[in-house]
């Protein structure tokens, strides 16, 4: 059996964590529009509810795009050949 390396920090470098400040805003916007759309449906305003649900899909898609773009920009690119 081999011996364990006592200094594992030399093998695994620490990656800096970067957060996009727009992602939590997008998540809150998505939750707010979803809540407003559900309230509109419950009150019987079908047209406004449909418009708000479409807006939720757009806000949710933009939030996911921000998260993926941030991860791609600050992370390692697995397709890049070195």
mmCIF file of N, CA, C and O in Angstrom:
data_model
loop_
_atom_site.group_PDB
_atom_site.id
_atom_site.type_symbol
_atom_site.label_atom_id
_atom_site.label_comp_id
_atom_site.label_asym_id
_atom_site.label_seq_id
_atom_site.Cartn_x
_atom_site.Cartn_y
_atom_site.Cartn_z
ATOM 1 N N UNK A 1 0.833 -1.181 0.000
ATOM 2 C CA UNK A 1 0.000 0.000 0.000
ATOM 3 C C UNK A 1 0.879 1.246 0.000
ATOM 4 O O UNK A 1 1.923 1.268 0.636
ATOM 5 N N UNK A 2 0.391 2.279 -0.668
ATOM 6 C CA UNK A 2 1.117 3.538 -0.703
ATOM 7 C C UNK A 2 0.750 4.409 0.484
ATOM 8 O O UNK A 2 -0.162 4.122 1.260
ATOM 9 N N UNK A 3 1.495 5.466 0.621
ATOM 10 C CA UNK A 3 1.213 6.403 1.710
ATOM 11 C C UNK A 3 0.426 7.580 1.168
ATOM 12 O O UNK A 3 0.558 7.956 -0.002
ATOM 13 N N UNK A 4 -0.385 8.166 2.019
ATOM 14 C CA UNK A 4 -1.208 9.307 1.618
ATOM 15 C C UNK A 4 -0.369 10.579 1.634
ATOM 16 O O UNK A 4 0.537 10.741 2.446
ATOM 17 N N UNK A 5 -0.676 11.472 0.727
ATOM 18 C CA UNK A 5 0.030 12.757 0.647
ATOM 19 C C UNK A 5 -0.526 13.706 1.701
ATOM 20 O O UNK A 5 -1.725 13.968 1.717
ATOM 21 N N UNK A 6 0.285 14.235 2.593
ATOM 22 C CA UNK A 6 -0.236 15.106 3.651
ATOM 23 C C UNK A 6 -0.661 16.491 3.150
ATOM 24 O O UNK A 6 -1.502 17.132 3.754
ATOM 25 N N UNK A 7 -0.102 16.954 2.055
ATOM 26 C CA UNK A 7 -0.421 18.300 1.561
ATOM 27 C C UNK A 7 -1.260 18.216 0.294
ATOM 28 O O UNK A 7 -0.772 18.380 -0.817
ATOM 29 N N UNK A 8 -2.535 17.926 0.440
ATOM 30 C CA UNK A 8 -3.409 17.816 -0.730
ATOM 31 C C UNK A 8 -3.740 19.169 -1.343
ATOM 32 O O UNK A 8 -4.216 19.230 -2.465
ATOM 33 N N UNK A 9 -3.470 20.267 -0.602
ATOM 34 C CA UNK A 9 -3.761 21.588 -1.148
ATOM 35 C C UNK A 9 -2.913 21.870 -2.379
ATOM 36 O O UNK A 9 -3.286 22.663 -3.236
ATOM 37 N N UNK A 10 -1.770 21.221 -2.485
ATOM 38 C CA UNK A 10 -0.914 21.442 -3.643
ATOM 39 C C UNK A 10 -1.521 20.850 -4.916
ATOM 40 O O UNK A 10 -1.226 21.310 -6.011
ATOM 41 N N UNK A 11 -2.352 19.845 -4.774
ATOM 42 C CA UNK A 11 -2.928 19.181 -5.930
ATOM 43 C C UNK A 11 -4.235 19.815 -6.394
ATOM 44 O O UNK A 11 -4.559 19.770 -7.566
ATOM 45 N N UNK A 12 -4.996 20.368 -5.454
ATOM 46 C CA UNK A 12 -6.299 20.926 -5.793
ATOM 47 C C UNK A 12 -6.277 22.427 -5.570
ATOM 48 O O UNK A 12 -6.275 22.889 -4.429
ATOM 49 N N UNK A 13 -6.236 23.172 -6.643
ATOM 50 C CA UNK A 13 -6.215 24.624 -6.491
ATOM 51 C C UNK A 13 -7.614 25.148 -6.181
ATOM 52 O O UNK A 13 -8.612 24.572 -6.609
ATOM 53 N N UNK A 14 -7.658 26.203 -5.420
ATOM 54 C CA UNK A 14 -8.924 26.804 -5.002
ATOM 55 C C UNK A 14 -9.472 27.666 -6.132
ATOM 56 O O UNK A 14 -8.771 28.533 -6.641
ATOM 57 N N UNK A 15 -10.706 27.399 -6.550
ATOM 58 C CA UNK A 15 -11.327 28.210 -7.589
ATOM 59 C C UNK A 15 -12.101 29.347 -6.939
ATOM 60 O O UNK A 15 -12.737 29.147 -5.906
ATOM 61 N N UNK A 16 -12.010 30.509 -7.547
ATOM 62 C CA UNK A 16 -12.774 31.624 -6.996
ATOM 63 C C UNK A 16 -14.230 31.476 -7.400
ATOM 64 O O UNK A 16 -14.546 31.079 -8.523
ATOM 65 N N UNK A 17 -15.102 31.776 -6.481
ATOM 66 C CA UNK A 17 -16.534 31.691 -6.747
ATOM 67 C C UNK A 17 -17.031 33.067 -7.128
ATOM 68 O O UNK A 17 -16.764 34.048 -6.446
ATOM 69 N N UNK A 18 -17.745 33.117 -8.237
ATOM 70 C CA UNK A 18 -18.252 34.386 -8.744
ATOM 71 C C UNK A 18 -19.758 34.274 -8.839
ATOM 72 O O UNK A 18 -20.285 33.286 -9.349
ATOM 73 N N UNK A 19 -20.435 35.283 -8.331
ATOM 74 C CA UNK A 19 -21.892 35.305 -8.405
ATOM 75 C C UNK A 19 -22.342 36.482 -9.253
ATOM 76 O O UNK A 19 -21.836 37.585 -9.093
ATOM 77 N N UNK A 20 -23.274 36.218 -10.115
ATOM 78 C CA UNK A 20 -23.853 37.284 -10.917
ATOM 79 C C UNK A 20 -24.956 37.938 -10.088
ATOM 80 O O UNK A 20 -25.894 37.256 -9.665
ATOM 81 N N UNK A 21 -24.879 39.236 -9.835
ATOM 82 C CA UNK A 21 -25.880 39.879 -8.961
ATOM 83 C C UNK A 21 -27.270 39.941 -9.579
ATOM 84 O O UNK A 21 -28.238 40.195 -8.874
ATOM 85 N N UNK A 22 -27.388 39.684 -10.877
ATOM 86 C CA UNK A 22 -28.703 39.745 -11.521
ATOM 87 C C UNK A 22 -29.501 38.453 -11.364
ATOM 88 O O UNK A 22 -30.714 38.450 -11.563
ATOM 89 N N UNK A 23 -28.845 37.356 -11.013
ATOM 90 C CA UNK A 23 -29.542 36.072 -10.894
ATOM 91 C C UNK A 23 -30.580 36.077 -9.767
ATOM 92 O O UNK A 23 -31.724 35.662 -9.982
ATOM 93 N N UNK A 24 -30.265 36.551 -8.548
ATOM 94 C CA UNK A 24 -31.322 36.597 -7.521
ATOM 95 C C UNK A 24 -32.465 37.534 -7.884
ATOM 96 O O UNK A 24 -33.621 37.249 -7.563
ATOM 97 N N UNK A 25 -32.160 38.621 -8.573
ATOM 98 C CA UNK A 25 -33.226 39.537 -9.012
ATOM 99 C C UNK A 25 -34.143 38.834 -10.006
ATOM 100 O O UNK A 25 -35.362 38.951 -9.937
ATOM 101 N N UNK A 26 -33.554 38.084 -10.923
ATOM 102 C CA UNK A 26 -34.358 37.331 -11.889
ATOM 103 C C UNK A 26 -35.205 36.263 -11.222
ATOM 104 O O UNK A 26 -36.355 36.032 -11.615
ATOM 105 N N UNK A 27 -34.651 35.610 -10.197
ATOM 106 C CA UNK A 27 -35.426 34.589 -9.486
ATOM 107 C C UNK A 27 -36.602 35.215 -8.746
ATOM 108 O O UNK A 27 -37.716 34.670 -8.757
ATOM 109 N N UNK A 28 -36.365 36.360 -8.114
ATOM 110 C CA UNK A 28 -37.464 37.045 -7.416
ATOM 111 C C UNK A 28 -38.510 37.559 -8.403
ATOM 112 O O UNK A 28 -39.711 37.506 -8.127
ATOM 113 N N UNK A 29 -38.058 38.048 -9.558
ATOM 114 C CA UNK A 29 -38.992 38.511 -10.582
ATOM 115 C C UNK A 29 -39.845 37.357 -11.098
ATOM 116 O O UNK A 29 -41.059 37.495 -11.261
ATOM 117 N N UNK A 30 -39.215 36.218 -11.311
ATOM 118 C CA UNK A 30 -39.950 35.035 -11.767
ATOM 119 C C UNK A 30 -40.999 34.617 -10.737
ATOM 120 O O UNK A 30 -42.151 34.335 -11.086
ATOM 121 N N UNK A 31 -40.611 34.595 -9.465
ATOM 122 C CA UNK A 31 -41.552 34.208 -8.411
ATOM 123 C C UNK A 31 -42.689 35.221 -8.301
ATOM 124 O O UNK A 31 -43.854 34.840 -8.115
ATOM 125 N N UNK A 32 -42.376 36.503 -8.424
ATOM 126 C CA UNK A 32 -43.414 37.535 -8.330
ATOM 127 C C UNK A 32 -44.405 37.463 -9.471
ATOM 128 O O UNK A 32 -45.624 37.583 -9.269
ATOM 129 N N UNK A 33 -43.915 37.269 -10.685
ATOM 130 C CA UNK A 33 -44.811 37.191 -11.843
ATOM 131 C C UNK A 33 -45.648 35.911 -11.782
ATOM 132 O O UNK A 33 -46.833 35.907 -12.125
ATOM 133 N N UNK A 34 -45.041 34.809 -11.316
ATOM 134 C CA UNK A 34 -45.799 33.565 -11.157
ATOM 135 C C UNK A 34 -46.924 33.740 -10.147
ATOM 136 O O UNK A 34 -48.065 33.338 -10.394
ATOM 137 N N UNK A 35 -46.622 34.383 -9.017
ATOM 138 C CA UNK A 35 -47.646 34.612 -7.993
ATOM 139 C C UNK A 35 -48.764 35.502 -8.528
ATOM 140 O O UNK A 35 -49.948 35.223 -8.318
ATOM 141 N N UNK A 36 -48.395 36.574 -9.229
ATOM 142 C CA UNK A 36 -49.409 37.477 -9.782
ATOM 143 C C UNK A 36 -50.270 36.768 -10.820
ATOM 144 O O UNK A 36 -51.487 36.979 -10.877
ATOM 145 N N UNK A 37 -49.650 35.913 -11.639
ATOM 146 C CA UNK A 37 -50.421 35.162 -12.632
ATOM 147 C C UNK A 37 -51.392 34.194 -11.996
ATOM 148 O O UNK A 37 -52.547 34.069 -12.433
ATOM 149 N N UNK A 38 -50.964 33.510 -10.944
ATOM 150 C CA UNK A 38 -51.864 32.576 -10.263
ATOM 151 C C UNK A 38 -53.005 33.303 -9.569
ATOM 152 O O UNK A 38 -54.152 32.830 -9.569
ATOM 153 N N UNK A 39 -52.719 34.466 -8.983
ATOM 154 C CA UNK A 39 -53.782 35.255 -8.354
ATOM 155 C C UNK A 39 -54.784 35.730 -9.401
ATOM 156 O O UNK A 39 -55.997 35.707 -9.182
ATOM 157 N N UNK A 40 -54.297 36.141 -10.572
ATOM 158 C CA UNK A 40 -55.195 36.586 -11.638
ATOM 159 C C UNK A 40 -56.087 35.448 -12.110
ATOM 160 O O UNK A 40 -57.278 35.655 -12.363
ATOM 161 N N UNK A 41 -55.513 34.254 -12.257
ATOM 162 C CA UNK A 41 -56.334 33.105 -12.655
ATOM 163 C C UNK A 41 -57.390 32.814 -11.597
ATOM 164 O O UNK A 41 -58.543 32.512 -11.919
ATOM 165 N N UNK A 42 -57.014 32.910 -10.338
ATOM 166 C CA UNK A 42 -57.949 32.600 -9.262
ATOM 167 C C UNK A 42 -59.098 33.607 -9.220
ATOM 168 O O UNK A 42 -60.237 33.263 -8.914
ATOM 169 N N UNK A 43 -58.789 34.871 -9.544
ATOM 170 C CA UNK A 43 -59.822 35.904 -9.534
ATOM 171 C C UNK A 43 -60.654 35.902 -10.812
ATOM 172 O O UNK A 43 -61.609 36.652 -10.916
ATOM 173 N N UNK A 44 -60.307 35.086 -11.776
ATOM 174 C CA UNK A 44 -61.120 34.940 -12.971
ATOM 175 C C UNK A 44 -60.655 35.760 -14.159
ATOM 176 O O UNK A 44 -61.314 35.762 -15.194
ATOM 177 N N UNK A 45 -59.548 36.462 -14.063
ATOM 178 C CA UNK A 45 -59.056 37.252 -15.180
ATOM 179 C C UNK A 45 -58.111 36.382 -16.002
ATOM 180 O O UNK A 45 -56.904 36.362 -15.794
ATOM 181 N N UNK A 46 -58.683 35.682 -16.959
ATOM 182 C CA UNK A 46 -57.932 34.696 -17.707
ATOM 183 C C UNK A 46 -56.887 35.348 -18.620
ATOM 184 O O UNK A 46 -55.768 34.860 -18.734
ATOM 185 N N UNK A 47 -57.259 36.451 -19.275
ATOM 186 C CA UNK A 47 -56.330 37.089 -20.222
ATOM 187 C C UNK A 47 -55.098 37.636 -19.506
ATOM 188 O O UNK A 47 -53.963 37.420 -19.944
ATOM 189 N N UNK A 48 -55.296 38.354 -18.412
ATOM 190 C CA UNK A 48 -54.170 38.892 -17.662
ATOM 191 C C UNK A 48 -53.305 37.761 -17.101
ATOM 192 O O UNK A 48 -52.073 37.847 -17.101
ATOM 193 N N UNK A 49 -53.935 36.696 -16.656
ATOM 194 C CA UNK A 49 -53.192 35.544 -16.147
ATOM 195 C C UNK A 49 -52.312 34.924 -17.211
ATOM 196 O O UNK A 49 -51.164 34.552 -16.951
ATOM 197 N N UNK A 50 -52.843 34.827 -18.440
ATOM 198 C CA UNK A 50 -52.053 34.262 -19.538
ATOM 199 C C UNK A 50 -50.872 35.160 -19.884
ATOM 200 O O UNK A 50 -49.766 34.681 -20.138
ATOM 201 N N UNK A 51 -51.104 36.469 -19.876
ATOM 202 C CA UNK A 51 -50.020 37.413 -20.165
ATOM 203 C C UNK A 51 -48.937 37.302 -19.098
ATOM 204 O O UNK A 51 -47.735 37.296 -19.405
ATOM 205 N N UNK A 52 -49.342 37.208 -17.840
ATOM 206 C CA UNK A 52 -48.362 37.101 -16.763
ATOM 207 C C UNK A 52 -47.607 35.770 -16.815
ATOM 208 O O UNK A 52 -46.413 35.717 -16.496
ATOM 209 N N UNK A 53 -48.278 34.705 -17.214
ATOM 210 C CA UNK A 53 -47.588 33.425 -17.330
ATOM 211 C C UNK A 53 -46.568 33.455 -18.466
ATOM 212 O O UNK A 53 -45.488 32.868 -18.363
ATOM 213 N N UNK A 54 -46.887 34.148 -19.553
ATOM 214 C CA UNK A 54 -45.901 34.307 -20.634
ATOM 215 C C UNK A 54 -44.714 35.132 -20.151
ATOM 216 O O UNK A 54 -43.566 34.854 -20.494
ATOM 217 N N UNK A 55 -44.989 36.171 -19.365
ATOM 218 C CA UNK A 55 -43.908 36.990 -18.817
ATOM 219 C C UNK A 55 -43.039 36.166 -17.864
ATOM 220 O O UNK A 55 -41.820 36.358 -17.800
ATOM 221 N N UNK A 56 -43.655 35.240 -17.133
ATOM 222 C CA UNK A 56 -42.894 34.373 -16.234
ATOM 223 C C UNK A 56 -41.930 33.501 -17.020
ATOM 224 O O UNK A 56 -40.774 33.326 -16.628
ATOM 225 N N UNK A 57 -42.392 32.968 -18.147
ATOM 226 C CA UNK A 57 -41.537 32.115 -18.963
ATOM 227 C C UNK A 57 -40.341 32.910 -19.483
ATOM 228 O O UNK A 57 -39.204 32.430 -19.481
ATOM 229 N N UNK A 58 -40.585 34.153 -19.896
ATOM 230 C CA UNK A 58 -39.492 34.996 -20.388
ATOM 231 C C UNK A 58 -38.504 35.313 -19.259
ATOM 232 O O UNK A 58 -37.285 35.217 -19.439
ATOM 233 N N UNK A 59 -39.020 35.683 -18.096
ATOM 234 C CA UNK A 59 -38.138 36.006 -16.964
ATOM 235 C C UNK A 59 -37.362 34.782 -16.506
ATOM 236 O O UNK A 59 -36.174 34.872 -16.174
ATOM 237 N N UNK A 60 -38.010 33.638 -16.506
ATOM 238 C CA UNK A 60 -37.335 32.416 -16.083
ATOM 239 C C UNK A 60 -36.250 32.027 -17.084
ATOM 240 O O UNK A 60 -35.149 31.624 -16.694
ATOM 241 N N UNK A 61 -36.546 32.155 -18.368
ATOM 242 C CA UNK A 61 -35.538 31.853 -19.385
ATOM 243 C C UNK A 61 -34.343 32.784 -19.301
ATOM 244 O O UNK A 61 -33.195 32.359 -19.454
ATOM 245 N N UNK A 62 -34.602 34.069 -19.048
ATOM 246 C CA UNK A 62 -33.500 35.024 -18.925
ATOM 247 C C UNK A 62 -32.651 34.717 -17.697
ATOM 248 O O UNK A 62 -31.421 34.838 -17.739
ATOM 249 N N UNK A 63 -33.285 34.309 -16.602
ATOM 250 C CA UNK A 63 -32.539 33.968 -15.389
ATOM 251 C C UNK A 63 -31.656 32.747 -15.618
ATOM 252 O O UNK A 63 -30.486 32.723 -15.213
ATOM 253 N N UNK A 64 -32.184 31.743 -16.272
ATOM 254 C CA UNK A 64 -31.393 30.542 -16.557
ATOM 255 C C UNK A 64 -30.241 30.890 -17.500
ATOM 256 O O UNK A 64 -29.113 30.417 -17.332
ATOM 257 N N UNK A 65 -30.504 31.744 -18.489
ATOM 258 C CA UNK A 65 -29.439 32.150 -19.402
ATOM 259 C C UNK A 65 -28.334 32.903 -18.662
ATOM 260 O O UNK A 65 -27.145 32.728 -18.959
ATOM 261 N N UNK A 66 -28.710 33.743 -17.694
ATOM 262 C CA UNK A 66 -27.703 34.440 -16.884
ATOM 263 C C UNK A 66 -26.858 33.465 -16.076
ATOM 264 O O UNK A 66 -25.642 33.603 -15.986
ATOM 265 N N UNK A 67 -27.512 32.464 -15.482
ATOM 266 C CA UNK A 67 -26.771 31.491 -14.678
ATOM 267 C C UNK A 67 -25.815 30.680 -15.545
ATOM 268 O O UNK A 67 -24.652 30.479 -15.189
ATOM 269 N N UNK A 68 -26.288 30.225 -16.697
ATOM 270 C CA UNK A 68 -25.448 29.417 -17.580
ATOM 271 C C UNK A 68 -24.312 30.262 -18.150
ATOM 272 O O UNK A 68 -23.163 29.819 -18.213
ATOM 273 N N UNK A 69 -24.633 31.496 -18.537
ATOM 274 C CA UNK A 69 -23.603 32.376 -19.076
ATOM 275 C C UNK A 69 -22.538 32.711 -18.064
ATOM 276 O O UNK A 69 -21.344 32.744 -18.382
ATOM 277 N N UNK A 70 -22.939 32.944 -16.828
ATOM 278 C CA UNK A 70 -21.963 33.236 -15.768
ATOM 279 C C UNK A 70 -21.081 32.021 -15.507
ATOM 280 O O UNK A 70 -19.863 32.148 -15.375
ATOM 281 N N UNK A 71 -21.672 30.846 -15.440
ATOM 282 C CA UNK A 71 -20.894 29.631 -15.198
ATOM 283 C C UNK A 71 -19.936 29.363 -16.357
ATOM 284 O O UNK A 71 -18.788 28.962 -16.151
ATOM 285 N N UNK A 72 -20.387 29.612 -17.575
ATOM 286 C CA UNK A 72 -19.538 29.371 -18.743
ATOM 287 C C UNK A 72 -18.392 30.375 -18.797
ATOM 288 O O UNK A 72 -17.260 30.038 -19.099
ATOM 289 N N UNK A 73 -18.674 31.632 -18.462
ATOM 290 C CA UNK A 73 -17.669 32.692 -18.557
ATOM 291 C C UNK A 73 -16.586 32.525 -17.495
ATOM 292 O O UNK A 73 -15.410 32.670 -17.775
ATOM 293 N N UNK A 74 -16.991 32.226 -16.254
ATOM 294 C CA UNK A 74 -16.036 32.142 -15.167
ATOM 295 C C UNK A 74 -15.517 30.740 -14.913
ATOM 296 O O UNK A 74 -14.562 30.545 -14.177
ATOM 297 N N UNK A 75 -16.131 29.748 -15.501
ATOM 298 C CA UNK A 75 -15.696 28.376 -15.272
ATOM 299 C C UNK A 75 -14.706 27.921 -16.328
ATOM 300 O O UNK A 75 -14.305 28.669 -17.221
ATOM 301 N N UNK A 76 -14.317 26.691 -16.209
ATOM 302 C CA UNK A 76 -13.415 26.103 -17.200
ATOM 303 C C UNK A 76 -14.223 25.628 -18.392
ATOM 304 O O UNK A 76 -15.314 25.081 -18.255
ATOM 305 N N UNK A 77 -13.684 25.829 -19.573
ATOM 306 C CA UNK A 77 -14.355 25.414 -20.795
ATOM 307 C C UNK A 77 -13.886 23.996 -21.146
ATOM 308 O O UNK A 77 -12.723 23.797 -21.506
ATOM 309 N N UNK A 78 -14.770 22.999 -21.030
ATOM 310 C CA UNK A 78 -14.329 21.625 -21.283
ATOM 311 C C UNK A 78 -14.032 21.351 -22.752
ATOM 312 O O UNK A 78 -13.371 20.386 -23.070
ATOM 313 N N UNK A 79 -14.515 22.194 -23.662
ATOM 314 C CA UNK A 79 -14.304 21.965 -25.086
ATOM 315 C C UNK A 79 -13.039 22.634 -25.615
ATOM 316 O O UNK A 79 -12.645 22.413 -26.729
ATOM 317 N N UNK A 80 -12.427 23.463 -24.799
ATOM 318 C CA UNK A 80 -11.215 24.160 -25.244
ATOM 319 C C UNK A 80 -10.044 23.205 -25.161
ATOM 320 O O UNK A 80 -9.787 22.591 -24.128
ATOM 321 N N UNK A 81 -9.316 23.068 -26.250
ATOM 322 C CA UNK A 81 -8.136 22.198 -26.229
ATOM 323 C C UNK A 81 -6.934 23.021 -25.811
ATOM 324 O O UNK A 81 -6.737 24.145 -26.249
ATOM 325 N N UNK A 82 -6.128 22.461 -24.937
ATOM 326 C CA UNK A 82 -4.963 23.207 -24.442
ATOM 327 C C UNK A 82 -3.699 22.771 -25.121
ATOM 328 O O UNK A 82 -3.591 21.772 -25.734
#
